[in-house]
Amino acid sequence: MKTNPTGEGAGPIILVGHSKTGKTSLFSLLSRKTGCTGCHHGTCVETGRGNFSLGGKSVELIDAPGVSGINGESEEYFVLRDLLLREDPLAIVLVGDAKDLRRTLLLAIELGEYGTPAVLALNMADESRRRGITIDLPRLASLLNAPVVETTAARGEGAEGLVKALAGASAFKRLSYGQEIEEALKRISALLSAPEKPLTPNEAGALRAIGLRLLCEDKGAEARVLERWGRQTLDLAAAAAQETRKKFTRKPGLAIAELRAKAADEIFKAVQTVSAPASEPLSERLSNWMCRPLTGVPIALGVLGFLYLFVGWFGAQVLVGLGEGRLFGEIITPFCARLAQSWPQFAQDALIGQFGLVSVALTLAIGLVTPVLATFYFSFGLLEEVGYIPRLSILLNRILQTVGLNGKGIIPLMLGLNCVTAAVLSTRIFDTKKEKIIATLLVLGMPCAPLLAAILALFSKLPVWTLFCFFALIAFIKILTGMALKKLVPGPQADFIMELPLIRFPRLLHVLARAGRSTLEFLKEALPAFLIATFAVFLLDRLGALDLVRRLGAPVVKTLLGLPAEATEVFIMSAIRRESGAALLKQLCDSGLMGNAQMVVSLLVMTFLIPCVNSLLLVIKQNGAKMASAMVAASVCYAIFVGAAVHWVWLALGGIF
Amino acid sequence: MDQHEIDELLEAVWTCAERGEHSADAVKGRCHIPLTPEMLDRLDREGLIACAGDKVLLTRKGKLRATVIVRRHRLSERLLVDLLRMPLNKIETPACEFEHLAGDAVWDGICTLLGHPRECPHGSVIPEGTCCREARLTAENAVIPLSGLCAGASGTIAYMRAGGKERLQKLLSFGFSPGAEIKVIQKTPVYVLGFDHSKIALDPCIIADIFIWKKVLQEIPAGQ
């Protein structure tokens, strides 16, 4: 064990824990810095970093992504293990849901193998008390061999106690796994602590964990040993593990896991008492209604209706009318026009012309996309905060299974409606490569929130049913693609198992603040892109290059897709940022260059065509350049194919609507 | 005269008594081995049977031993018929050989495996073993697959079948472990299980790997 954390000033303190235990709230409370809370199961991948004062010294605080365990081969486990081994933490704070003590204890026991000094923070203590749960904290602390504190981070309670407890942090109790396994662990530890490569204190503490994982034939552990200690050591260690495995009639991994579960259960039973709550709380009943098909489907439709009314009507019509129509159309653009009266023609056009920075870029970004986006972020945040989305996955499990995913797939798909980049990140919640590939491909063709905003604004002039047809068409295409991918991508179907967070009353201010932050972030990131894209198109137009591009694109755009040549610009802009293309599209439609069917075709092509730069980079990072270019090539061909198909079907049907 | 022969003889006396026949001749007819008066004498001397004139009766000690052997014989018959699907007319010889296999634990295991049968394939009563009495007391507590519970019912996890290492490990990491109490909240379209204070949704195919002790509303007092 290492020395008392306050004694040194070196490593960071890492907050770890399951998803939805309020880690990030605690992080914000300690570091007085806002992180992205309320992320779903493993979707919060960025590890938040901040500082806080511990014993008069500033110490780095790391907010690790939520996990469902630490031993496993899917990526989420990997991130946490990597943090523990590479960051050389001073201490860890295990943040657990006080209502879910058994699972928290299981994680504590697993973390104990790493030997890092630790404190257990039982968060959401208020909720657990309300449910009649009492936990014997001193007893728990002595059984775990580490300090235990109660916190209610959402209300800012318990931070002081936690900081005080950190001074006495000590590693969680280690289990003894019986003679055979312990001997094997000793042998492997001896192999790994060969003198030529001195170990960091954390590595020394984690030898046991690595040994245990080698015994369980964990590929990740083998890779780590190979990387750090070389082939020879790995072979020796693997041989020792294999020899031990032979002594068991079944996999030692299971025996180890069962021992851990049993130990967690014993501690759990020793410290927790529950006095029965008076009645089933309303949240329980609500949760049940949401999960059962009979009541769940109407609720889902209701939620959809709310989304449409709030985002589609209030955001895309009322607010856009105010922003684009009033603010920009009647005030800002005329003002700029007056301002620029005396400027040379070139500058005037650049500012308020056909591809003007104010008349197009700012109008579209701020007047059109932002209002819809803000309403979308708010309502999406509301659903997340309530805990609705995992419940939707129950209703959709079967459907998602037909496309090779399972209920969990709803998370990346819903996130895809928010931001494709976040959705691609979230595909790491899947355990199998097959699911990851399918989900990434499906998500790449999702209309993300900014694009959705532009789409909603475009459709606001058409009857409602056309919008539903559009989404139905996208859903239909997705299902077809998914079914094909399910056949094409090799691998078995994965299990669906998922924790449902509590249904809780949303903290409206919190959701509002988050939506505001997300919208601001969007503006910060997208506004320059909007301006650059518009200016680029303006310059191309001036240089006559636009004509050239139009002519080059004509065979595809005009003949195959039946679109006017101007649509090429839309696609160019959408390659830079998808919604900027959609916004330009709106101008084309408004000026009567495009009919409704052509608009739908353009939107479909844009939706499926090229993901934005951010998500592209991420796809490359997650899947490698080769796989990523195959994915992008597939989606470009696919976009053109879908657009052409819709165009020709539309023609064959005689050109209705 | 070896143990094997004593067993055969006792078995014959038991089966005759079952039918209300107590004569030495009847016993002779039922016995699979040639019966001589000396053999009866010897058993009488050992205190296993009591001969009175033509009648042959089992003593308490003899009855105890005979019960065990009859039970084994009839369980063997059930095993051969129910599990090995052998025709009735072919089971007698192997059953006679099986019954001499020693070890109460083995036979209680077979009895449990067969579901504590009450009768042999021929319709005769199988004497009860301790396992049958215990099973009767805990009859309502039987281990059943989780899918056997209806929505709203709860039970304690007895064991989980290893449906692949990843799956079992996943279940364990979600806190499923023998001894944990779970409540079935709903069964369709996917299972929702209440677990301490958390809820977990899972595919029905995973449910098939979880076995539970069904919770009884009322414990049956022992000895009844």
mmCIF file of C-alpha atoms in Angstrom, chain B residues 12-221:
data_model
loop_
_atom_site.group_PDB
_atom_site.id
_atom_site.type_symbol
_atom_site.label_atom_id
_atom_site.label_comp_id
_atom_site.label_asym_id
_atom_site.label_seq_id
_atom_site.Cartn_x
_atom_site.Cartn_y
_atom_site.Cartn_z
ATOM 1 C CA ALA B 12 -38.547 -61.978 -1.423
ATOM 2 C CA VAL B 13 -39.954 -62.039 2.116
ATOM 3 C CA TRP B 14 -40.828 -58.336 1.834
ATOM 4 C CA THR B 15 -42.613 -58.675 -1.513
ATOM 5 C CA CYS B 16 -44.607 -61.649 -0.234
ATOM 6 C CA ALA B 17 -45.613 -59.787 2.913
ATOM 7 C CA GLU B 18 -46.690 -56.892 0.746
ATOM 8 C CA ARG B 19 -49.214 -59.209 -0.861
ATOM 9 C CA GLY B 20 -50.280 -60.701 2.452
ATOM 10 C CA GLU B 21 -48.470 -63.970 1.843
ATOM 11 C CA HIS B 22 -46.300 -65.270 4.623
ATOM 12 C CA SER B 23 -45.713 -68.940 3.830
ATOM 13 C CA ALA B 24 -42.243 -70.315 3.165
ATOM 14 C CA ASP B 25 -43.468 -71.680 -0.125
ATOM 15 C CA ALA B 26 -44.593 -68.292 -1.333
ATOM 16 C CA VAL B 27 -41.232 -66.847 -0.400
ATOM 17 C CA LYS B 28 -39.531 -69.658 -2.257
ATOM 18 C CA GLY B 29 -41.557 -68.813 -5.354
ATOM 19 C CA ARG B 30 -40.617 -65.115 -5.228
ATOM 20 C CA CYS B 31 -36.945 -65.603 -4.570
ATOM 21 C CA HIS B 32 -34.507 -65.271 -7.445
ATOM 22 C CA ILE B 33 -32.072 -67.696 -5.889
ATOM 23 C CA PRO B 34 -32.683 -71.309 -4.847
ATOM 24 C CA LEU B 35 -33.978 -71.243 -1.287
ATOM 25 C CA THR B 36 -33.001 -73.896 1.265
ATOM 26 C CA PRO B 37 -34.296 -74.359 4.827
ATOM 27 C CA GLU B 38 -30.745 -73.775 6.096
ATOM 28 C CA MET B 39 -30.767 -70.283 4.659
ATOM 29 C CA LEU B 40 -33.980 -69.459 6.502
ATOM 30 C CA ASP B 41 -32.460 -70.865 9.667
ATOM 31 C CA ARG B 42 -29.432 -68.699 9.313
ATOM 32 C CA LEU B 43 -31.430 -65.507 8.836
ATOM 33 C CA ASP B 44 -33.517 -66.471 11.829
ATOM 34 C CA ARG B 45 -30.355 -66.867 13.844
ATOM 35 C CA GLU B 46 -29.081 -63.495 12.697
ATOM 36 C CA GLY B 47 -32.326 -61.933 13.862
ATOM 37 C CA LEU B 48 -33.458 -60.780 10.455
ATOM 38 C CA ILE B 49 -36.514 -62.993 10.165
ATOM 39 C CA ALA B 50 -38.654 -64.957 12.534
ATOM 40 C CA CYS B 51 -39.844 -68.395 11.437
ATOM 41 C CA ALA B 52 -42.978 -69.648 13.119
ATOM 42 C CA GLY B 53 -44.181 -72.938 11.703
ATOM 43 C CA ASP B 54 -44.752 -72.379 7.996
ATOM 44 C CA LYS B 55 -44.791 -68.600 8.364
ATOM 45 C CA VAL B 56 -41.812 -66.382 7.615
ATOM 46 C CA LEU B 57 -41.957 -62.868 9.072
ATOM 47 C CA LEU B 58 -39.486 -59.986 8.995
ATOM 48 C CA THR B 59 -38.085 -58.738 12.275
ATOM 49 C CA ARG B 60 -37.587 -54.994 12.803
ATOM 50 C CA LYS B 61 -33.961 -55.319 11.867
ATOM 51 C CA GLY B 62 -34.777 -57.400 8.804
ATOM 52 C CA LYS B 63 -37.486 -55.020 7.716
ATOM 53 C CA LEU B 64 -35.075 -52.109 7.810
ATOM 54 C CA ARG B 65 -32.616 -53.901 5.611
ATOM 55 C CA ALA B 66 -35.303 -55.193 3.253
ATOM 56 C CA THR B 67 -36.793 -51.719 2.822
ATOM 57 C CA VAL B 68 -33.490 -50.411 1.593
ATOM 58 C CA ILE B 69 -33.018 -53.210 -0.911
ATOM 59 C CA VAL B 70 -36.583 -53.039 -2.206
ATOM 60 C CA ARG B 71 -36.313 -49.307 -2.585
ATOM 61 C CA ARG B 72 -33.126 -49.690 -4.601
ATOM 62 C CA HIS B 73 -34.622 -52.378 -6.785
ATOM 63 C CA ARG B 74 -37.705 -50.361 -7.629
ATOM 64 C CA LEU B 75 -35.772 -47.164 -8.175
ATOM 65 C CA SER B 76 -33.529 -49.104 -10.570
ATOM 66 C CA GLU B 77 -36.611 -50.193 -12.442
ATOM 67 C CA ARG B 78 -37.815 -46.620 -12.726
ATOM 68 C CA LEU B 79 -34.380 -45.515 -13.839
ATOM 69 C CA LEU B 80 -34.262 -48.187 -16.524
ATOM 70 C CA VAL B 81 -37.763 -47.459 -17.763
ATOM 71 C CA ASP B 82 -37.952 -43.670 -17.388
ATOM 72 C CA LEU B 83 -34.458 -42.663 -18.287
ATOM 73 C CA LEU B 84 -33.008 -45.484 -20.315
ATOM 74 C CA ARG B 85 -36.311 -46.209 -22.041
ATOM 75 C CA MET B 86 -36.010 -49.974 -21.644
ATOM 76 C CA PRO B 87 -39.084 -52.189 -22.118
ATOM 77 C CA LEU B 88 -40.692 -53.575 -18.948
ATOM 78 C CA ASN B 89 -39.865 -57.203 -19.710
ATOM 79 C CA LYS B 90 -36.149 -56.516 -19.986
ATOM 80 C CA ILE B 91 -35.558 -54.640 -16.755
ATOM 81 C CA GLU B 92 -35.636 -57.381 -14.164
ATOM 82 C CA THR B 93 -32.082 -58.679 -14.565
ATOM 83 C CA PRO B 94 -30.302 -55.313 -14.697
ATOM 84 C CA ALA B 95 -32.451 -54.031 -11.817
ATOM 85 C CA CYS B 96 -31.365 -57.020 -9.720
ATOM 86 C CA GLU B 97 -27.756 -56.145 -10.436
ATOM 87 C CA PHE B 98 -28.153 -52.432 -9.818
ATOM 88 C CA GLU B 99 -29.792 -52.859 -6.440
ATOM 89 C CA HIS B 100 -26.587 -54.117 -4.890
ATOM 90 C CA LEU B 101 -24.817 -50.889 -5.663
ATOM 91 C CA ALA B 102 -24.045 -49.442 -2.252
ATOM 92 C CA GLY B 103 -24.282 -45.882 -0.990
ATOM 93 C CA ASP B 104 -27.364 -44.097 0.286
ATOM 94 C CA ALA B 105 -26.228 -40.822 -1.217
ATOM 95 C CA VAL B 106 -26.160 -42.367 -4.675
ATOM 96 C CA TRP B 107 -29.658 -43.711 -4.309
ATOM 97 C CA ASP B 108 -31.039 -40.503 -2.860
ATOM 98 C CA GLY B 109 -29.466 -38.743 -5.810
ATOM 99 C CA ILE B 110 -31.126 -41.093 -8.272
ATOM 100 C CA CYS B 111 -34.413 -40.723 -6.398
ATOM 101 C CA THR B 112 -34.175 -36.922 -6.605
ATOM 102 C CA LEU B 113 -33.224 -37.126 -10.255
ATOM 103 C CA LEU B 114 -36.325 -39.188 -10.935
ATOM 104 C CA GLY B 115 -38.461 -36.745 -8.956
ATOM 105 C CA HIS B 116 -39.008 -38.974 -5.879
ATOM 106 C CA PRO B 117 -41.260 -41.532 -7.602
ATOM 107 C CA ARG B 118 -43.874 -43.210 -5.406
ATOM 108 C CA GLU B 119 -44.381 -46.377 -7.451
ATOM 109 C CA CYS B 120 -42.284 -48.738 -9.514
ATOM 110 C CA PRO B 121 -43.185 -49.386 -13.168
ATOM 111 C CA HIS B 122 -45.171 -52.433 -12.059
ATOM 112 C CA GLY B 123 -47.270 -50.322 -9.725
ATOM 113 C CA SER B 124 -45.737 -51.432 -6.425
ATOM 114 C CA VAL B 125 -44.973 -48.808 -3.784
ATOM 115 C CA ILE B 126 -41.370 -47.615 -3.571
ATOM 116 C CA PRO B 127 -40.362 -47.289 0.090
ATOM 117 C CA GLU B 128 -39.504 -43.714 0.976
ATOM 118 C CA GLY B 129 -35.948 -42.570 1.588
ATOM 119 C CA THR B 130 -34.838 -39.613 3.675
ATOM 120 C CA CYS B 131 -34.585 -37.586 0.483
ATOM 121 C CA CYS B 132 -38.290 -38.133 -0.213
ATOM 122 C CA ARG B 133 -39.277 -36.956 3.257
ATOM 123 C CA GLU B 134 -37.097 -33.874 2.962
ATOM 124 C CA ALA B 135 -38.436 -33.123 -0.476
ATOM 125 C CA ARG B 136 -41.970 -33.345 0.795
ATOM 126 C CA LEU B 137 -41.261 -30.789 3.484
ATOM 127 C CA THR B 138 -39.731 -28.409 1.024
ATOM 128 C CA ALA B 139 -41.940 -29.388 -1.890
ATOM 129 C CA GLU B 140 -43.105 -25.812 -2.324
ATOM 130 C CA ASN B 141 -39.527 -24.586 -2.241
ATOM 131 C CA ALA B 142 -38.362 -26.452 -5.297
ATOM 132 C CA VAL B 143 -35.769 -25.050 -7.605
ATOM 133 C CA ILE B 144 -37.421 -23.888 -10.762
ATOM 134 C CA PRO B 145 -36.231 -21.932 -13.772
ATOM 135 C CA LEU B 146 -36.796 -18.219 -13.368
ATOM 136 C CA SER B 147 -39.158 -18.327 -16.321
ATOM 137 C CA GLY B 148 -41.504 -20.369 -14.126
ATOM 138 C CA LEU B 149 -42.285 -17.357 -11.959
ATOM 139 C CA CYS B 150 -45.187 -15.181 -12.904
ATOM 140 C CA ALA B 151 -44.932 -11.408 -12.954
ATOM 141 C CA GLY B 152 -45.012 -10.023 -9.435
ATOM 142 C CA ALA B 153 -43.550 -13.131 -7.800
ATOM 143 C CA SER B 154 -40.109 -13.249 -6.261
ATOM 144 C CA GLY B 155 -37.529 -15.894 -5.516
ATOM 145 C CA THR B 156 -33.965 -16.471 -4.412
ATOM 146 C CA ILE B 157 -31.346 -17.373 -6.983
ATOM 147 C CA ALA B 158 -30.300 -21.010 -6.517
ATOM 148 C CA TYR B 159 -27.746 -21.253 -9.274
ATOM 149 C CA MET B 160 -26.933 -19.999 -12.721
ATOM 150 C CA ARG B 161 -26.073 -22.264 -15.570
ATOM 151 C CA ALA B 162 -22.889 -21.337 -17.336
ATOM 152 C CA GLY B 163 -24.269 -20.231 -20.675
ATOM 153 C CA GLY B 164 -20.858 -19.129 -21.835
ATOM 154 C CA LYS B 165 -18.237 -17.416 -19.727
ATOM 155 C CA GLU B 166 -19.060 -13.896 -20.896
ATOM 156 C CA ARG B 167 -22.730 -14.207 -20.064
ATOM 157 C CA LEU B 168 -22.188 -15.597 -16.596
ATOM 158 C CA GLN B 169 -19.572 -12.987 -15.841
ATOM 159 C CA LYS B 170 -21.923 -10.282 -17.026
ATOM 160 C CA LEU B 171 -24.706 -11.610 -14.818
ATOM 161 C CA LEU B 172 -22.374 -11.709 -11.851
ATOM 162 C CA SER B 173 -21.219 -8.166 -12.497
ATOM 163 C CA PHE B 174 -24.833 -7.018 -12.452
ATOM 164 C CA GLY B 175 -25.057 -8.529 -8.992
ATOM 165 C CA PHE B 176 -26.816 -11.774 -9.836
ATOM 166 C CA SER B 177 -25.431 -14.405 -7.546
ATOM 167 C CA PRO B 178 -26.766 -17.419 -5.683
ATOM 168 C CA GLY B 179 -28.679 -16.232 -2.656
ATOM 169 C CA ALA B 180 -29.726 -12.904 -4.107
ATOM 170 C CA GLU B 181 -33.434 -12.226 -4.044
ATOM 171 C CA ILE B 182 -35.063 -11.108 -7.253
ATOM 172 C CA LYS B 183 -38.547 -10.068 -8.190
ATOM 173 C CA VAL B 184 -40.069 -10.518 -11.609
ATOM 174 C CA ILE B 185 -41.642 -7.200 -12.542
ATOM 175 C CA GLN B 186 -42.637 -8.059 -16.074
ATOM 176 C CA LYS B 187 -42.048 -10.843 -18.562
ATOM 177 C CA THR B 188 -42.818 -9.367 -21.962
ATOM 178 C CA PRO B 189 -41.482 -8.062 -24.293
ATOM 179 C CA VAL B 190 -38.339 -8.512 -22.222
ATOM 180 C CA TYR B 191 -37.904 -9.471 -18.603
ATOM 181 C CA VAL B 192 -37.606 -6.713 -16.041
ATOM 182 C CA LEU B 193 -36.227 -7.925 -12.737
ATOM 183 C CA GLY B 194 -36.308 -6.005 -9.504
ATOM 184 C CA PHE B 195 -33.109 -6.518 -7.642
ATOM 185 C CA ASP B 196 -32.495 -4.907 -4.290
ATOM 186 C CA HIS B 197 -33.399 -1.409 -5.353
ATOM 187 C CA SER B 198 -32.354 -1.512 -8.940
ATOM 188 C CA LYS B 199 -34.063 -2.779 -12.022
ATOM 189 C CA ILE B 200 -32.484 -4.814 -14.739
ATOM 190 C CA ALA B 201 -33.906 -5.618 -18.149
ATOM 191 C CA LEU B 202 -32.838 -8.840 -19.843
ATOM 192 C CA ASP B 203 -33.585 -11.028 -22.803
ATOM 193 C CA PRO B 204 -35.738 -14.080 -22.141
ATOM 194 C CA CYS B 205 -32.909 -16.268 -23.464
ATOM 195 C CA ILE B 206 -30.700 -15.232 -20.543
ATOM 196 C CA ILE B 207 -33.492 -15.978 -18.105
ATOM 197 C CA ALA B 208 -33.335 -19.619 -19.128
ATOM 198 C CA ASP B 209 -29.924 -19.836 -17.444
ATOM 199 C CA ILE B 210 -31.106 -18.642 -14.045
ATOM 200 C CA PHE B 211 -32.683 -21.030 -11.533
ATOM 201 C CA ILE B 212 -34.360 -19.948 -8.358
ATOM 202 C CA TRP B 213 -35.813 -21.243 -5.149
ATOM 203 C CA LYS B 214 -39.469 -20.474 -5.432
ATOM 204 C CA LYS B 215 -40.557 -18.423 -2.458
ATOM 205 C CA VAL B 216 -43.374 -20.007 -0.425
ATOM 206 C CA LEU B 217 -46.023 -17.934 1.206
ATOM 207 C CA GLN B 218 -46.185 -20.203 4.229
ATOM 208 C CA GLU B 219 -43.467 -22.446 5.519
ATOM 209 C CA ILE B 220 -44.758 -25.949 6.142
ATOM 210 C CA PRO B 221 -43.787 -26.882 9.693
#
